[in-house]
Amino acid sequence: MFVETIVLPRSEWERGQERLRYTTDPPEALVVSIVWDSGDGQVTGVNVWETAGAIADFYMERVRPFVEAEGEPTNKPQRHGEPLAFYLRRSL
């Protein structure tokens, strides 16, 4: 697994969410994506991927065309690497 976080203005996140389709057509390698309102018009997100290579594939397939059309985001994702430990409850 590989973890990344990002903080963006809510309007920017909404545009990206629509174009990148994290939840409407999630990439197979995306294990979980959680986003919340962090106040002051910002949202914070955590994405957990199967591998670091999966992020690179996602970037090339979906993010790069978006960036070429819309420009660079105000903040880039922070890549944290592989978790030392995690817990995932099987049913909600």
PDB file of C-alpha atoms in Angstrom:
ATOM      1  CA  MET A   1       0.000   0.000   0.000  1.00  0.00           C
ATOM      2  CA  PHE A   2       1.022   3.593  -0.593  1.00  0.00           C
ATOM      3  CA  VAL A   3      -0.524   6.672   1.066  1.00  0.00           C
ATOM      4  CA  GLU A   4      -0.925  10.240  -0.187  1.00  0.00           C
ATOM      5  CA  THR A   5      -2.741  13.299   1.152  1.00  0.00           C
ATOM      6  CA  ILE A   6      -3.828  16.559  -0.431  1.00  0.00           C
ATOM      7  CA  VAL A   7      -5.363  19.841   0.765  1.00  0.00           C
ATOM      8  CA  LEU A   8      -7.201  21.951  -1.821  1.00  0.00           C
ATOM      9  CA  PRO A   9      -9.779  24.713  -2.023  1.00  0.00           C
ATOM     10  CA  ARG A  10     -13.198  23.056  -2.153  1.00  0.00           C
ATOM     11  CA  SER A  11     -14.039  24.497  -5.599  1.00  0.00           C
ATOM     12  CA  GLU A  12     -10.793  23.145  -7.040  1.00  0.00           C
ATOM     13  CA  TRP A  13     -11.406  19.735  -5.473  1.00  0.00           C
ATOM     14  CA  GLU A  14     -14.946  19.632  -6.899  1.00  0.00           C
ATOM     15  CA  ARG A  15     -13.656  20.318 -10.440  1.00  0.00           C
ATOM     16  CA  GLY A  16     -10.963  17.679 -10.032  1.00  0.00           C
ATOM     17  CA  GLN A  17     -13.351  15.149  -8.495  1.00  0.00           C
ATOM     18  CA  GLU A  18     -15.664  15.472 -11.487  1.00  0.00           C
ATOM     19  CA  ARG A  19     -12.858  15.123 -14.058  1.00  0.00           C
ATOM     20  CA  LEU A  20     -10.703  12.519 -12.281  1.00  0.00           C
ATOM     21  CA  ARG A  21     -13.630  10.274 -11.220  1.00  0.00           C
ATOM     22  CA  TYR A  22     -12.111   8.973  -7.979  1.00  0.00           C
ATOM     23  CA  THR A  23     -15.492   7.762  -6.707  1.00  0.00           C
ATOM     24  CA  THR A  24     -17.672   7.496  -9.830  1.00  0.00           C
ATOM     25  CA  ASP A  25     -15.151   5.378 -11.765  1.00  0.00           C
ATOM     26  CA  PRO A  26     -12.381   4.587  -9.281  1.00  0.00           C
ATOM     27  CA  PRO A  27      -9.092   3.240 -10.569  1.00  0.00           C
ATOM     28  CA  GLU A  28      -8.726  -0.442  -9.742  1.00  0.00           C
ATOM     29  CA  ALA A  29      -5.556   0.212  -7.720  1.00  0.00           C
ATOM     30  CA  LEU A  30      -7.227   2.822  -5.470  1.00  0.00           C
ATOM     31  CA  VAL A  31      -7.895   1.066  -2.160  1.00  0.00           C
ATOM     32  CA  VAL A  32      -9.642   3.955  -0.391  1.00  0.00           C
ATOM     33  CA  SER A  33     -10.239   7.677  -0.871  1.00  0.00           C
ATOM     34  CA  ILE A  34     -11.534   9.779   2.021  1.00  0.00           C
ATOM     35  CA  VAL A  35     -12.144  13.539   1.751  1.00  0.00           C
ATOM     36  CA  TRP A  36     -13.506  15.929   4.380  1.00  0.00           C
ATOM     37  CA  ASP A  37     -14.201  19.614   4.833  1.00  0.00           C
ATOM     38  CA  SER A  38     -11.222  20.961   6.760  1.00  0.00           C
ATOM     39  CA  GLY A  39     -12.647  24.481   7.181  1.00  0.00           C
ATOM     40  CA  ASP A  40     -11.982  27.868   5.593  1.00  0.00           C
ATOM     41  CA  GLY A  41     -13.160  26.599   2.198  1.00  0.00           C
ATOM     42  CA  GLN A  42     -10.570  23.821   2.111  1.00  0.00           C
ATOM     43  CA  VAL A  43     -10.905  20.054   1.824  1.00  0.00           C
ATOM     44  CA  THR A  44      -8.380  17.433   2.875  1.00  0.00           C
ATOM     45  CA  GLY A  45      -8.131  14.031   1.275  1.00  0.00           C
ATOM     46  CA  VAL A  46      -6.330  10.763   1.919  1.00  0.00           C
ATOM     47  CA  ASN A  47      -5.844   8.245  -0.851  1.00  0.00           C
ATOM     48  CA  VAL A  48      -4.502   4.753  -0.294  1.00  0.00           C
ATOM     49  CA  TRP A  49      -3.147   2.981  -3.369  1.00  0.00           C
ATOM     50  CA  GLU A  50      -1.982  -0.577  -3.915  1.00  0.00           C
ATOM     51  CA  THR A  51       1.484   0.596  -5.046  1.00  0.00           C
ATOM     52  CA  ALA A  52       3.434   3.751  -5.829  1.00  0.00           C
ATOM     53  CA  GLY A  53       3.411   2.661  -9.485  1.00  0.00           C
ATOM     54  CA  ALA A  54      -0.392   2.764  -9.438  1.00  0.00           C
ATOM     55  CA  ILE A  55      -0.235   6.489  -8.653  1.00  0.00           C
ATOM     56  CA  ALA A  56       2.079   7.020 -11.619  1.00  0.00           C
ATOM     57  CA  ASP A  57      -0.337   5.143 -13.897  1.00  0.00           C
ATOM     58  CA  PHE A  58      -3.283   7.190 -12.597  1.00  0.00           C
ATOM     59  CA  TYR A  59      -1.344  10.393 -13.190  1.00  0.00           C
ATOM     60  CA  MET A  60      -0.522   9.494 -16.786  1.00  0.00           C
ATOM     61  CA  GLU A  61      -4.045   8.280 -17.617  1.00  0.00           C
ATOM     62  CA  ARG A  62      -6.234  10.847 -15.844  1.00  0.00           C
ATOM     63  CA  VAL A  63      -4.315  13.611 -14.093  1.00  0.00           C
ATOM     64  CA  ARG A  64      -1.902  14.697 -16.819  1.00  0.00           C
ATOM     65  CA  PRO A  65      -4.643  15.476 -19.384  1.00  0.00           C
ATOM     66  CA  PHE A  66      -6.528  17.437 -16.678  1.00  0.00           C
ATOM     67  CA  VAL A  67      -3.403  19.421 -15.725  1.00  0.00           C
ATOM     68  CA  GLU A  68      -2.646  20.151 -19.373  1.00  0.00           C
ATOM     69  CA  ALA A  69      -6.192  21.502 -19.825  1.00  0.00           C
ATOM     70  CA  GLU A  70      -6.679  23.287 -16.477  1.00  0.00           C
ATOM     71  CA  GLY A  71      -3.158  23.994 -15.205  1.00  0.00           C
ATOM     72  CA  GLU A  72      -1.338  22.848 -12.086  1.00  0.00           C
ATOM     73  CA  PRO A  73      -3.350  22.528  -8.855  1.00  0.00           C
ATOM     74  CA  THR A  74      -2.652  24.990  -6.049  1.00  0.00           C
ATOM     75  CA  ASN A  75      -1.278  22.102  -3.946  1.00  0.00           C
ATOM     76  CA  LYS A  76       0.202  18.847  -5.132  1.00  0.00           C
ATOM     77  CA  PRO A  77      -0.424  15.585  -3.288  1.00  0.00           C
ATOM     78  CA  GLN A  78       2.024  14.756  -0.545  1.00  0.00           C
ATOM     79  CA  ARG A  79       3.288  11.212  -0.973  1.00  0.00           C
ATOM     80  CA  HIS A  80       3.894   9.528   2.378  1.00  0.00           C
ATOM     81  CA  GLY A  81       5.035   6.097   1.281  1.00  0.00           C
ATOM     82  CA  GLU A  82       4.111   2.721   2.613  1.00  0.00           C
ATOM     83  CA  PRO A  83       2.336   2.572   5.981  1.00  0.00           C
ATOM     84  CA  LEU A  84       4.116   1.016   8.929  1.00  0.00           C
ATOM     85  CA  ALA A  85       0.823  -0.314  10.242  1.00  0.00           C
ATOM     86  CA  PHE A  86      -2.872  -0.092   9.429  1.00  0.00           C
ATOM     87  CA  TYR A  87      -6.200  -1.459  10.504  1.00  0.00           C
ATOM     88  CA  LEU A  88      -9.179  -1.962   8.235  1.00  0.00           C
ATOM     89  CA  ARG A  89     -12.456  -3.258   9.573  1.00  0.00           C
ATOM     90  CA  ARG A  90     -13.994  -5.645   7.058  1.00  0.00           C
ATOM     91  CA  SER A  91     -17.627  -4.517   7.306  1.00  0.00           C
ATOM     92  CA  LEU A  92     -19.158  -1.157   8.039  1.00  0.00           C
TER      93      LEU A  92
END
